[in-house]
Each structure stands twice: as C-alpha cells, then as structure tokens.
Short mmCIF file of C-alpha atoms and ligand atoms in Angstrom, two decimals:
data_model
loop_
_atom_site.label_atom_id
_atom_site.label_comp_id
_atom_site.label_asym_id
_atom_site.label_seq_id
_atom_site.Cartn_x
_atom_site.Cartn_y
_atom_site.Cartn_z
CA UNK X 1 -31.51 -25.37 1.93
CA UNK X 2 -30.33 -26.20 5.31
CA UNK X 3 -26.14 -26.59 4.50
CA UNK X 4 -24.65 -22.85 3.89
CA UNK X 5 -22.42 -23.02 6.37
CA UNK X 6 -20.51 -26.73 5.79
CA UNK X 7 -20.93 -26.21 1.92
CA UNK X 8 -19.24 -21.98 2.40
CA UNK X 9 -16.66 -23.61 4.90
CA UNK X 10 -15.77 -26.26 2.26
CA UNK X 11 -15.60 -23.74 -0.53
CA UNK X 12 -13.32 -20.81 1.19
CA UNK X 13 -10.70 -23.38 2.57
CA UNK X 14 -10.61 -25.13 -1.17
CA UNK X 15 -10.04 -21.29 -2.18
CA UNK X 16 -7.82 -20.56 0.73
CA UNK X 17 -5.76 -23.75 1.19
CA UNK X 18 -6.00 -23.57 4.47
CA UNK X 19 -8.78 -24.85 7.44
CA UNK X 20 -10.64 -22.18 8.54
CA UNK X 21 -9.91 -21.74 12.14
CA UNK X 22 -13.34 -20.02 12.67
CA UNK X 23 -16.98 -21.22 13.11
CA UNK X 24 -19.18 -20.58 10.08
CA UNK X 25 -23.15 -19.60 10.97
CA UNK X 26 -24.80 -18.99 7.72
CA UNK X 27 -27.63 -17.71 7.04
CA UNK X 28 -29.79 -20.59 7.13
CA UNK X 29 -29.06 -21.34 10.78
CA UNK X 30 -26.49 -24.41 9.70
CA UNK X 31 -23.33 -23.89 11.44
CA UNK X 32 -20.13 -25.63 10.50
CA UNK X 33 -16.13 -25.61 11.73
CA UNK X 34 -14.58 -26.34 14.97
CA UNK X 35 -17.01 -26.79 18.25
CA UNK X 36 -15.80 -24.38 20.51
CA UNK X 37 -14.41 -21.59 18.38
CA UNK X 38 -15.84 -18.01 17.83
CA UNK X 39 -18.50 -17.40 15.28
CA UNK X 40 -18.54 -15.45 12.53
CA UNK X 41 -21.98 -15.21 11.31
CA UNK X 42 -22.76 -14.56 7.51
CA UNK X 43 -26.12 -12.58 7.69
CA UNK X 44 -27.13 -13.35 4.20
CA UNK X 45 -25.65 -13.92 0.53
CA UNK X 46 -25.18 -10.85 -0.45
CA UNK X 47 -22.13 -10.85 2.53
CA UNK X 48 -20.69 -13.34 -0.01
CA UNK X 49 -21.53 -11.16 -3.15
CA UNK X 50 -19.87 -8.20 -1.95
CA UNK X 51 -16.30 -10.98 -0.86
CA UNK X 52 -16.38 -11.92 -4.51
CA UNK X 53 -17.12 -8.30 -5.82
CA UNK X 54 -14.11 -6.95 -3.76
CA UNK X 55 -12.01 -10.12 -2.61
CA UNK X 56 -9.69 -9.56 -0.01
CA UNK X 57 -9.63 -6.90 3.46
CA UNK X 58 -12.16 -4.08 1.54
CA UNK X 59 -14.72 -6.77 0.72
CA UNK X 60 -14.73 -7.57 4.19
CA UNK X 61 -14.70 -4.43 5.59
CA UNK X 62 -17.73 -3.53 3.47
CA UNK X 63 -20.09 -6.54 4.28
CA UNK X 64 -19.03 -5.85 8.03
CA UNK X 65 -20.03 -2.15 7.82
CA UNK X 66 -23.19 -3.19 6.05
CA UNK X 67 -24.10 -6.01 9.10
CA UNK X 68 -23.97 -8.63 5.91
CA UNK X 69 -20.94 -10.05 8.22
CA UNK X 70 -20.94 -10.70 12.69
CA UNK X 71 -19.16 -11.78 14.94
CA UNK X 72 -20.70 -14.05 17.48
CA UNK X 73 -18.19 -14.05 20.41
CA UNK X 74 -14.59 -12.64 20.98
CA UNK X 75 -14.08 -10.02 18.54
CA UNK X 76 -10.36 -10.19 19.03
CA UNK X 77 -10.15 -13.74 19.19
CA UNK X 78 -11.83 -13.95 15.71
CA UNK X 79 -9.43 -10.82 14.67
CA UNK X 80 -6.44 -12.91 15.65
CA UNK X 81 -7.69 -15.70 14.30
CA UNK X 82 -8.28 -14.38 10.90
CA UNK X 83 -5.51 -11.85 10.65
CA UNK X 84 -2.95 -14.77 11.58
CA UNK X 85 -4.13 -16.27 8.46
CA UNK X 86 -3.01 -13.09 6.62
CA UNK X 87 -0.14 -11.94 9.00
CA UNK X 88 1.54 -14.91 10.16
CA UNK X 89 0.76 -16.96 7.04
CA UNK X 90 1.66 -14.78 4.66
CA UNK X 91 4.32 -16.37 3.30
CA UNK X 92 2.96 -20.11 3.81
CA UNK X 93 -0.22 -19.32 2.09
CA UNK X 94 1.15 -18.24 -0.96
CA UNK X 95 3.30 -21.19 -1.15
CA UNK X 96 0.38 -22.86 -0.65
CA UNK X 97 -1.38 -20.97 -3.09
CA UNK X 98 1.08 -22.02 -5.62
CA UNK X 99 0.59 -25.81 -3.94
CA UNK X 100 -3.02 -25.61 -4.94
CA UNK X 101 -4.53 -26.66 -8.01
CA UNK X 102 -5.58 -23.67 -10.14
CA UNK X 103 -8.54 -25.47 -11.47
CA UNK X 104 -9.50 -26.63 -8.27
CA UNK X 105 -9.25 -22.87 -6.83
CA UNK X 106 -11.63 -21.94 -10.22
CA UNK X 107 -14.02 -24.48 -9.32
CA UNK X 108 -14.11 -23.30 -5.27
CA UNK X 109 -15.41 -19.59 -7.05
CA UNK X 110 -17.56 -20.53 -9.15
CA UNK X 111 -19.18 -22.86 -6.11
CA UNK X 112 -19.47 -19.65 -4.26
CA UNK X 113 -20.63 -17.41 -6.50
CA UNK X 114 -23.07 -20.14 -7.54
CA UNK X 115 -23.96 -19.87 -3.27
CA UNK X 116 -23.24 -16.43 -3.31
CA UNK X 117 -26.75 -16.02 -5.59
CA UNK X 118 -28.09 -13.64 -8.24
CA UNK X 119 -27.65 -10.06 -7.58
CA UNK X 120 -26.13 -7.40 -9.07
CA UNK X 121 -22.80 -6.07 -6.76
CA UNK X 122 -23.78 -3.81 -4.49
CA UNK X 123 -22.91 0.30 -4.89
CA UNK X 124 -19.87 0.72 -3.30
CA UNK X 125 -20.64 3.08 -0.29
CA UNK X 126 -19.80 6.98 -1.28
CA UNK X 127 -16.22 6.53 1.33
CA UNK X 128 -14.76 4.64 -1.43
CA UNK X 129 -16.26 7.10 -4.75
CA UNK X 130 -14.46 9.99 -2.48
CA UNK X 131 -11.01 7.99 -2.72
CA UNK X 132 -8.63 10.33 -4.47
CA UNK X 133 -4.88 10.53 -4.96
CA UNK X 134 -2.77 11.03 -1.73
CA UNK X 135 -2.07 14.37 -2.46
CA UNK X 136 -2.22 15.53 0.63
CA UNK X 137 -3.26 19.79 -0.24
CA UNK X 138 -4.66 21.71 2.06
CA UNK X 139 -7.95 21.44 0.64
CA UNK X 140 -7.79 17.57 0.51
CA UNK X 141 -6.68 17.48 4.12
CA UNK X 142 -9.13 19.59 5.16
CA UNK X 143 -12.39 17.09 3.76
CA UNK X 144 -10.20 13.83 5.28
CA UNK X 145 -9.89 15.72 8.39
CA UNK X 146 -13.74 16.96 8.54
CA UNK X 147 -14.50 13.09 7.10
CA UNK X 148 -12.79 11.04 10.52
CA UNK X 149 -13.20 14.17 12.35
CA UNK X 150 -16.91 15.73 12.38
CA UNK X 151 -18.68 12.09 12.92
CA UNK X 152 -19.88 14.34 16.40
CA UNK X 153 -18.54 15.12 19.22
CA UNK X 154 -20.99 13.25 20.94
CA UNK X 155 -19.62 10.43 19.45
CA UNK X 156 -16.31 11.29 20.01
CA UNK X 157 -16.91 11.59 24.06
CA UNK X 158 -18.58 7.84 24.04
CA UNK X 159 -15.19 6.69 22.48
CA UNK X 160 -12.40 8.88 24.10
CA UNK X 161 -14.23 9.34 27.47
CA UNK X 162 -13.92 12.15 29.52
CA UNK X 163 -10.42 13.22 28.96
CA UNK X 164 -11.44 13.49 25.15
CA UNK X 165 -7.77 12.77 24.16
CA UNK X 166 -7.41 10.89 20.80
CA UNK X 167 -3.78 9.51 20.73
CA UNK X 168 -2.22 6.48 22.98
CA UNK X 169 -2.16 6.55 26.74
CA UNK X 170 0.94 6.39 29.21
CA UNK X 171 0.59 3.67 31.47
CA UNK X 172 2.98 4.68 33.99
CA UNK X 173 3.21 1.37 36.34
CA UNK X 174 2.03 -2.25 35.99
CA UNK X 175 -0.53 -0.70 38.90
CA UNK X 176 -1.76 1.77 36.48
CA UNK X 177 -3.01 -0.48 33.73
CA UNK X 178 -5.67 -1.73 36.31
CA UNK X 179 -6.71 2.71 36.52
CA UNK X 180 -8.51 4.46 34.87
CA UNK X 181 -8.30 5.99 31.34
CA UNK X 182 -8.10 9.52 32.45
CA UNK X 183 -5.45 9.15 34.81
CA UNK X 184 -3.17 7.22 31.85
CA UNK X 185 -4.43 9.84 29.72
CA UNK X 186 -3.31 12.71 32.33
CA UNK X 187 -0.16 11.20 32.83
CA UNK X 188 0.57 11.17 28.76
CA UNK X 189 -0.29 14.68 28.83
CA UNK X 190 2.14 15.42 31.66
CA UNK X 191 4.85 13.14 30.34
CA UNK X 192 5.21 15.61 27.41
CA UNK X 193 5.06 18.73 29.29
CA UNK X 194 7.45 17.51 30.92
CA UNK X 195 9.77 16.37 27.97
CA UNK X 196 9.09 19.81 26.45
CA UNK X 197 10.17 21.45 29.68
CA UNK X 198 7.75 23.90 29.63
CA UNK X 199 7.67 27.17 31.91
CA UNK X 200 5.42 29.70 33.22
CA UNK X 201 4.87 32.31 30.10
CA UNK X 202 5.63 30.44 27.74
CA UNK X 203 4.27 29.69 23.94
CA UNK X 204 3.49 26.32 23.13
CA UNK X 205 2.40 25.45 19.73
CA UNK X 206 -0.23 22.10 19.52
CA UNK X 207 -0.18 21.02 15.99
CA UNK X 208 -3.53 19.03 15.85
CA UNK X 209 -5.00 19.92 19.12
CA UNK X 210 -8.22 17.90 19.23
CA UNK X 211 -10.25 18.79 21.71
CA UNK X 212 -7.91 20.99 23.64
CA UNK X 213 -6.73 18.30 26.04
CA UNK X 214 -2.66 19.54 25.87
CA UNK X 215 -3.65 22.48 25.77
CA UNK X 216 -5.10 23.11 29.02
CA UNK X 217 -3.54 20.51 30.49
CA UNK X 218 0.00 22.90 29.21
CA UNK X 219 -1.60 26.12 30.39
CA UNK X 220 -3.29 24.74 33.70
CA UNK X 221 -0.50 22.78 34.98
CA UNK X 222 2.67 24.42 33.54
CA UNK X 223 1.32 28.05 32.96
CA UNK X 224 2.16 27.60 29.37
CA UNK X 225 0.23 30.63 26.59
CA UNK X 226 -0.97 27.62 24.30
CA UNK X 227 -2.14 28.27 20.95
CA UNK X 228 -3.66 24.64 19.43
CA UNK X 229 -4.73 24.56 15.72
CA UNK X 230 -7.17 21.86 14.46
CA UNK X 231 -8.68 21.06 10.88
CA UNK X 232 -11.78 20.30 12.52
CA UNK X 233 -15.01 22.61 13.18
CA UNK X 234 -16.09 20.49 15.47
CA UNK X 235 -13.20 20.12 17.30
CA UNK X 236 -12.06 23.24 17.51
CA UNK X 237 -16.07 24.63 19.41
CA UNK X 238 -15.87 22.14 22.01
CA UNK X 239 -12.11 22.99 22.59
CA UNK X 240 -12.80 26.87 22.94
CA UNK X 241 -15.93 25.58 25.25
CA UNK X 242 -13.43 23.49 27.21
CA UNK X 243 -10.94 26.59 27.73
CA UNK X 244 -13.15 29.08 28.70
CA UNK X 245 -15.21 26.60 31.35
CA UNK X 246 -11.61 25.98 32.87
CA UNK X 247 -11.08 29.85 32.97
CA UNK X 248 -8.33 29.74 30.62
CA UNK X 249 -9.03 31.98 27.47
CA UNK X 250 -6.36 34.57 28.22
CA UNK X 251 -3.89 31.68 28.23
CA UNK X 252 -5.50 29.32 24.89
CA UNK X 253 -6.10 29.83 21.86
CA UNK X 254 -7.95 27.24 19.84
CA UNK X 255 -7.45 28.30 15.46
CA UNK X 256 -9.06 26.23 12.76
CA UNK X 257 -5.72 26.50 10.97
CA UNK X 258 -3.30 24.48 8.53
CA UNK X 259 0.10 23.73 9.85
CA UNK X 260 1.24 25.26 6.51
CA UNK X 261 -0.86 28.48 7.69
CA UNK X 262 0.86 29.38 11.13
CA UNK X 263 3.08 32.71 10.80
CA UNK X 264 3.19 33.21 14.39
CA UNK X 265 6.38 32.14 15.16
CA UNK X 266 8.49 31.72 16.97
CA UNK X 267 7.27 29.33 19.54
CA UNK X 268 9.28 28.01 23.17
CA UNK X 269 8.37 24.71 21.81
CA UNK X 270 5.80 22.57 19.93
CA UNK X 271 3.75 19.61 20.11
CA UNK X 272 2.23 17.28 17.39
CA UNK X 273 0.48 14.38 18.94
CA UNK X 274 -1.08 11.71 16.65
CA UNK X 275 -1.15 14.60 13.88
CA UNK X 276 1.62 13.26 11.82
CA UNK X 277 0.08 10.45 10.30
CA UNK X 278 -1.92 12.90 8.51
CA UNK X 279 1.02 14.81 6.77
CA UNK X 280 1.84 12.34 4.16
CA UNK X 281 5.22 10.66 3.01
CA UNK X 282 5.32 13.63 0.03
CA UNK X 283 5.16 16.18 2.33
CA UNK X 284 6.84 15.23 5.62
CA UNK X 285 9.74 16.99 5.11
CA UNK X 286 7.84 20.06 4.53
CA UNK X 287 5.98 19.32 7.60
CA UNK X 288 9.44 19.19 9.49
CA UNK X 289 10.70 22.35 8.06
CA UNK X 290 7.92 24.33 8.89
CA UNK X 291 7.98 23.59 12.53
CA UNK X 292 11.73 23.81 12.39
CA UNK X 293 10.70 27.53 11.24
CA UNK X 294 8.27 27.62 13.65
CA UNK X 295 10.44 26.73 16.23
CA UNK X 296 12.88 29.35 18.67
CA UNK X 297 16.16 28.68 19.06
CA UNK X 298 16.55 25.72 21.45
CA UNK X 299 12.87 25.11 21.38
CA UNK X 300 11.83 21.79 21.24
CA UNK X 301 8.96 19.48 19.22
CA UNK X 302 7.82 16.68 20.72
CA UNK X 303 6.08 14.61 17.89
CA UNK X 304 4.02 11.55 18.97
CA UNK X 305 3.49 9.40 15.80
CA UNK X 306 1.91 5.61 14.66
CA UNK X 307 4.89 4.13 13.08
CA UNK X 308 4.57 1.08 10.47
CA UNK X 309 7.17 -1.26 9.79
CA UNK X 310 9.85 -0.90 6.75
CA UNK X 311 8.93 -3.23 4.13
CA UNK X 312 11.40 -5.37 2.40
CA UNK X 313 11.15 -3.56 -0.60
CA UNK X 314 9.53 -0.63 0.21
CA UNK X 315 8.13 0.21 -3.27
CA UNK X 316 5.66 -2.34 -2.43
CA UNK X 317 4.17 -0.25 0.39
CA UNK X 318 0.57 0.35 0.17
CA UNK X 319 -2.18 1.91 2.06
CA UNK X 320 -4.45 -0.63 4.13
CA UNK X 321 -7.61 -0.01 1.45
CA UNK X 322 -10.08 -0.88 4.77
CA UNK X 323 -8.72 2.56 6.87
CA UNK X 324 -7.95 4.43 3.77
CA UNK X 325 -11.39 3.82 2.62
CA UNK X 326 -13.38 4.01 5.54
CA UNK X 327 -11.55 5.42 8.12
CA UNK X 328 -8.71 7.56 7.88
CA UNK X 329 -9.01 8.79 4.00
CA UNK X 330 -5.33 9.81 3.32
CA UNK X 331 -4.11 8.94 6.42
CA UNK X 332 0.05 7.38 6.06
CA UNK X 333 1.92 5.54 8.36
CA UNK X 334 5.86 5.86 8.11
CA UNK X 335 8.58 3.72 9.33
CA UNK X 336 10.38 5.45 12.87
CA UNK X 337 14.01 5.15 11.22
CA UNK X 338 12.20 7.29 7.87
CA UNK X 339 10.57 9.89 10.46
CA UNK X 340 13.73 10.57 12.26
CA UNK X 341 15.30 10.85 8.90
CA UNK X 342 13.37 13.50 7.84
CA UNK X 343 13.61 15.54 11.12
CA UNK X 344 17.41 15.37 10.73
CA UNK X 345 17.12 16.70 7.14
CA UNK X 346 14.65 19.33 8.06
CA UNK X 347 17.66 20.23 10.74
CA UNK X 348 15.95 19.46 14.50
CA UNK X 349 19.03 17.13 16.38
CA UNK X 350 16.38 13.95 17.54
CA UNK X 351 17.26 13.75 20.94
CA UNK X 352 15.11 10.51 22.35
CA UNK X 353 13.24 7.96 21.08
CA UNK X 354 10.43 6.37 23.54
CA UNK X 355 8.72 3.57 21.88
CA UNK X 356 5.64 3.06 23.92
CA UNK X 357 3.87 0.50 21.40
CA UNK X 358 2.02 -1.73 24.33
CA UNK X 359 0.78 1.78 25.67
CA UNK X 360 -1.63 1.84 22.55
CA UNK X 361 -3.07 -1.86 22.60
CA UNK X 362 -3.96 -1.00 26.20
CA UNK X 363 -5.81 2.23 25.12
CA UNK X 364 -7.48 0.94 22.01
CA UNK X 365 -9.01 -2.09 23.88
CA UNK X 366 -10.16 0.76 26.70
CA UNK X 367 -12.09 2.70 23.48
CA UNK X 368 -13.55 -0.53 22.00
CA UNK X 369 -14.86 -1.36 25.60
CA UNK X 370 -16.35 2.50 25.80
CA UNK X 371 -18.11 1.79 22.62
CA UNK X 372 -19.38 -1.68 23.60
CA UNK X 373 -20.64 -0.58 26.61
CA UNK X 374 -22.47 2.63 24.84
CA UNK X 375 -23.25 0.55 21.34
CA UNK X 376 -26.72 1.61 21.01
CA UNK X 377 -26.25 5.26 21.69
CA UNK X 378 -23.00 5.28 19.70
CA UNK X 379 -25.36 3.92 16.07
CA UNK X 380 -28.02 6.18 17.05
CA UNK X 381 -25.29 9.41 17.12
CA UNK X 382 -22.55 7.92 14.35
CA UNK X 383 -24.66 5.44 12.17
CA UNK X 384 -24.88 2.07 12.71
CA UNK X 385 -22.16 1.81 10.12
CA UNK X 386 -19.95 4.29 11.17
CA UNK X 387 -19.87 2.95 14.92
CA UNK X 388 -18.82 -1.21 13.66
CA UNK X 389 -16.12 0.19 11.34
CA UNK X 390 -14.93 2.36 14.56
CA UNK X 391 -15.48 -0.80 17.03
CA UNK X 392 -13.45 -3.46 13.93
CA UNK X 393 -10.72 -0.96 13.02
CA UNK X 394 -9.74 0.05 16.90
CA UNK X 395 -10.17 -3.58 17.74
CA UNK X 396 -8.08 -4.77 14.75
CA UNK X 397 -5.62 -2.07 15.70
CA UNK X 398 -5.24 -2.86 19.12
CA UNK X 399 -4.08 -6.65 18.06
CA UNK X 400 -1.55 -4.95 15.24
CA UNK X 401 0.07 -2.98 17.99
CA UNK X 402 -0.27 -5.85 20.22
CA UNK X 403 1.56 -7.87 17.56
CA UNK X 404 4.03 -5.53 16.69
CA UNK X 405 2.57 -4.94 13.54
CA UNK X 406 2.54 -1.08 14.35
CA UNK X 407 4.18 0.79 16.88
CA UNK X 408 4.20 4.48 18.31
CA UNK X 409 6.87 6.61 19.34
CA UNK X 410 8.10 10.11 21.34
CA UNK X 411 10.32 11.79 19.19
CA UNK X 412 12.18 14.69 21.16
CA UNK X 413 13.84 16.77 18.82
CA UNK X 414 15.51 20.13 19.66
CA UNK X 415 16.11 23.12 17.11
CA UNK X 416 19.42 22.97 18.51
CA UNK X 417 21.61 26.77 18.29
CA UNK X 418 24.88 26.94 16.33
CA UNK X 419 26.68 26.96 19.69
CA UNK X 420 25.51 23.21 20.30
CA UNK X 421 23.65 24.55 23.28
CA UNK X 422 20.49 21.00 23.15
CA UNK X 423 19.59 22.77 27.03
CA UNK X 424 18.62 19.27 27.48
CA UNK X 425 19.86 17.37 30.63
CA UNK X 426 22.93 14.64 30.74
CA UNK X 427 20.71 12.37 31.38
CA UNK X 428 17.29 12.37 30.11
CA UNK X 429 16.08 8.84 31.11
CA UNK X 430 16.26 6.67 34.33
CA UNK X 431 15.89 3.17 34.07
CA UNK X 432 14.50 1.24 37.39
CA UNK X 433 13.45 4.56 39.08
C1 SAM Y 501 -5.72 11.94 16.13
S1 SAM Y 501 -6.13 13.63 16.34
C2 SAM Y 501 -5.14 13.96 17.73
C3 SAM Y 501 -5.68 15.07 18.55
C4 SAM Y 501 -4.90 15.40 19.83
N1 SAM Y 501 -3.54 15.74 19.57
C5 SAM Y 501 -5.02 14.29 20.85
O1 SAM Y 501 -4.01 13.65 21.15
O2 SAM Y 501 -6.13 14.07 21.33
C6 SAM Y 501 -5.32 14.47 14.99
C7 SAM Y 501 -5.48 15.97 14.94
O3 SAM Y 501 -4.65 16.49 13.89
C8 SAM Y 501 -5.36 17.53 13.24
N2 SAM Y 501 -4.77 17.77 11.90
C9 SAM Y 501 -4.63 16.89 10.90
N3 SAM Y 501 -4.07 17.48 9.82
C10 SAM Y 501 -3.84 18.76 10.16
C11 SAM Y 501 -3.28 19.88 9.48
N4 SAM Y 501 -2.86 19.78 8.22
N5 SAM Y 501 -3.16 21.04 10.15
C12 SAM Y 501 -3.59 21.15 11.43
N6 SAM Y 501 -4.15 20.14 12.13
C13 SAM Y 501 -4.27 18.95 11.49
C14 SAM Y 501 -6.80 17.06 13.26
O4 SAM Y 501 -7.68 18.12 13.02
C15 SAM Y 501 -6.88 16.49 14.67
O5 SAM Y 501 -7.14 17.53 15.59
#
C-alpha cells in the first residue's frame, strides 16, 4: 500500500470537519496536504492506534514521546498550526461538530482504525499509572517534585544554560532580546532583589530555590544571609556546590525542606519564583499564610507565578492531561485575579503587579534552541523520551504565552504593620525611563 497519507488525511478531516492545515507523511513514504506546509510525519500505525486508544492532546502526546509521531520542519509552525485548530477553533469546531453527520464521523473511525491495524493498545507509559488525586501532601509533592526535578542535572544545565535558572527571563530593552540568556537571566535575578529591597545582613527566604541562582545572586550582590529550600536532591547538591565554589557558605544555606516545614522565622523578606504552581488551588491559601507567618513585620514576598486564564465557568477547569501526565504531575495553574485573592485573605497588602508574559515566550524558545542544539547528548542523559516531551511542551508553551494563552506575573506583596507603615516608595514604577 502506497496511499496512507491521502487516505489518513481524508479520514481525520471527515472526523475533524475541518482541512488539515498540515502535511501528512505516512509511513509508507506517500505524502498528502498542502505543498509547502510543515510535515508531520506518522512513523508507523501504531501512532494511529495509540490517537484512537486515547483521542485527543494525551494520545498525541504519547505517540510523540514514543517517536510513533515527527515533525518534519518548524516545530512551532506545526504547533500553531495544530493548536489553532483547538484554540482558535474551539468554538467553530464544535459547531461544526454538531454540522457533521454523526454517521459520517462513525464511518471516518472505523476507516482509521481499519488503517490504524491490528494491535492490541499499547501500555500506557508508568507517568500516567503514577497519576493520583491532586492532593497536593507533602509526600505527594515530594515524588512530583523528584519526578520533573531529578531527570539530572546534567540535563538540566543543557536546558537552562549556565545561569541554571528555571523560571522566565527579564528582557530589560528591545537591545537585550538580541543578548544573551544569562544576562536576561541576571537581570531577573536583580530585578527582584531589587523589588525586595534587600540590605547587607539580611535574611532572605527562597521558597523553591533550584539551583541556588537567587540565592547567590541575593548574597553576592546585595549581601543578603539566604537560606533557599528545594524538594529536590538533586537540586539542592549542585546548589551547596555552587555556594561554596563562589565562597559563600557562611552567607547560604541550601535545606531539602517543605515550605510547610520552615520554623525559622522571621525572615526580612521572601522569594518564591516559579514555585507556586506547585502549591495547588486546595492549598494556596495555606501556602500564603505560612509565608505571611514566615514573614517580619514589613517584610516583603515577591512571588513570581505562571498564571492561566479564568474560565467562563470555572468548574469546568481542568488540568492539561499532556503536562499533568508527563511533565509537571500535580502541577496547577491559577488565574492572577484568584492569586492576589488569596494573598489578600492570607493578609499580605499586594502592592504591584508586573505582568511580564512576552518575557517567557522569549525564554522558552532560548531553552528549546539549547536543547536542539545539544539533542543527542540531551536523549543520551534524559531518555530519548524524556528530552521530545521537554523540547514539545517548552515549545508548545512558548506559543501559549506567546498567544496569551498563559501569562506570568511579579506579585509584590508586603506584610504590611498595623501602623500602615508598606516602607515601600511613592512611586514604585517609571514608565519611559
Ligand atoms: C521551577 S523551579 C524554580 C526554581 C528557581 N526558583 C528558579 O527560578 O530557577 C521550582 C522549585 O520549587 C521547588 N518546590 C516545589 N514544591 C515545593 C515545596 N512544597 N517546598 C519547597 N520547595 C518546593 C522545587 O523543588 C523547585 O526547586
């Protein structure tokens, strides 16, 4: 059989409703949909076994992770492509849906699973048997963490580059988006030091320190006594490697420690950058509290969070199945207007909002081109799975922020005194200067 691709193209637009704006390359060799546009290359049939097993983003996800699914060309211009079908389309493609026949739609499936071949649906990969509850304990946080977080250092430095700094850029001039990652990385750093105000002597507080990166950057450059507290193992050796090549152990300390754990209080002020999405929607408020607690008088938190967009009805919200599966198990986004909520009720005053959404498409397209460049190295160290579900979900992410699908926001927030004392300046922003 020489006609996968024209007979599959035929089948998933009678199914979909909708031409496919993508080139099909099956696995055959026949090719079939506009000249001209990116590729996406089914490998094999059992790429269309596990689509029909699991319709929908996680049946995707898990033929791309297994290399049953490529792309052959621009992966974001097949990314748009495809998630403008689902984004953009939404709405129009389940009117269309309704438009369409039902027994034509029946007919389209059983084509393709007539295409798709024998074969029993393959074992889900052991990501997905792990998937629990959102319960968000310490215990459960502690495996998710370990799960996105010990894939290797190694692995981590291919990605991240040098400044090993997992959270979005600042791209502090049109010049500087031509610069380097560690100098937008350096100036992110600095950008919160500087919102935090912090002093010679003393005690910040990193909630999710990474690889150290704040922290040293905070004791280094501000003379700040840092403790940072990671769920990660891995993270937390080649931070305290880190701090005591930069001659800075008497001034960091790097804990393998819960947020819920730290009794240490109180701190001058406290960070939590690209930590939050971890907490949970059942326990943010907790989360706020305790670094309320945590927290001196006129201390402040600057929290640097992935923010989704409020749903119509929110009671529809789910998880995306592909990250919670395969990427971030138990990770949760929240809307900004929910997150300020809930530092209000946990009783910070939120003192500036700095939406810096584009800042992230810039640095996610920097980590896909790391990986790219370093592909081969990046299987041996990761997995060949491991490193195309990195490469497809910061590549997809990149276009959400891009899209506005997601943003990401600096939340100042001040543990402001009785008296009404924020310490904070009249004017905290300039515009044009
Ligand atoms: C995306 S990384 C960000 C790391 C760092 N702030 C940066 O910008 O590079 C999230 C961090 O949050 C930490 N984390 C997640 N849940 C945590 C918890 N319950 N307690 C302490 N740290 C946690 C992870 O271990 C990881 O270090």
């Amino acid at each position: 059989m020489t006609d996968a691709a024209p007979r599959l193209k035929g089948l998933l637009e009678q199914v979909l409703g909708h031409p496919l704006p993508v080139r099909i390359r099956a696995w055959d060799g026949s090719e079939a949909g506009p000249p001209g546009a990116p590729v996406l290359v089914v490998r094999n049939r059992r790429a269309l076994r596990r689509l029909l097993w699991k319709p929908g983003e996680l049946g995707l996800a898990r033929a791309w992770v297994a290399g049953d699914l490529d792309i052959d060309g621009d992966l974001y211009a097949v990314l748009g492509l495809v998630s403008g079908l689902i984004w953009e389309r939404g709405e129009d493609a389940r009117g269309l849906g309704q438009a369409l026949r039902e027994s034509d739609v029946r007919a389209a499936v059983r084509g393709l699973f007539r295409l798709a071949g024998p074969g029993l649906p393959p074992t889900p990969p052991r990501e997905e048997i792990r998937r629990r509850r959102h319960l968000h304990t310490r215990r459960s946080d502690r495996r998710a963490i370990s799960h996105h977080y010990d894939v290797g250092n190694d692995f981590y430095e291919i990605v991240l580059g040098p400044s090993m700094v997992y959270s979005c850029a600042y791209w502090t001039a049109p010049e500087s988006v031509g610069g380097t990652l560690e100098d937008a990385q350096r100036d992110k750093l600095e950008l919160i030091c500087r919102k935090l105000a912090l002093r010679p002597g003393q005690r910040l507080l990193d909630v999710g320190c990474g690889w150290g990166s704040l922290a040293i950057h905070a004791a280094r450059e501000h003379g700040a006594r840092v403790v940072g507290i990671t769920l990660s193992q891995e993270q937390a050796a080649y931070a305290r490697k880190r701090v005591a090549g930069e001659g800075l152990t008497d001034k960091v300390e790097i804990r393998v420690q819960d947020y819920r754990d730290v009794r240490d209080g109180p701190y001058d002020a406290i960070s939590s950058v690209g930590m939050a999405e971890h907490v949970g929607a059942a326990r943010y408020l907790e989360y706020a509290q305790d670094l309320h607690r945590l927290l001196a008088p006129g201390g402040r938190l600057l929290n640097h969070q992935i923010a989704r967009r409020p749903q119509r009805d929110e009671s529809t919200y789910a998880v995306d199945e592909f990250i919670d599966a395969y990427v971030f198990p138990d990770g949760e986004l929240a809307p900004l207007g929910t997150t300020v909520t809930q530092l209000e009720r946990a009783g910070f005053e939120v003192r500036d909002v700095e939406p810096i959404r584009e800042h992230y498409a810039l640095t996610l397209r920097r980590w896909v081109a790391n990986l790219e460049a370093d592909g081969a190295r990046a299987a041996r160290l990761a997995g060949p799975g491991r490193a195309r579900v990195w490469r497809l979900y910061m590549a997809a992410s990149a276009l959400a922020f891009e899209r506005n699908r997601i943003g990401v926001n600096q939340v100042l927030a001040v543990r402001t005194p009785e008296s009404g004392a924020s310490g904070l300046p009249l004017r905290t922003r300039t515009w044009n200067t």
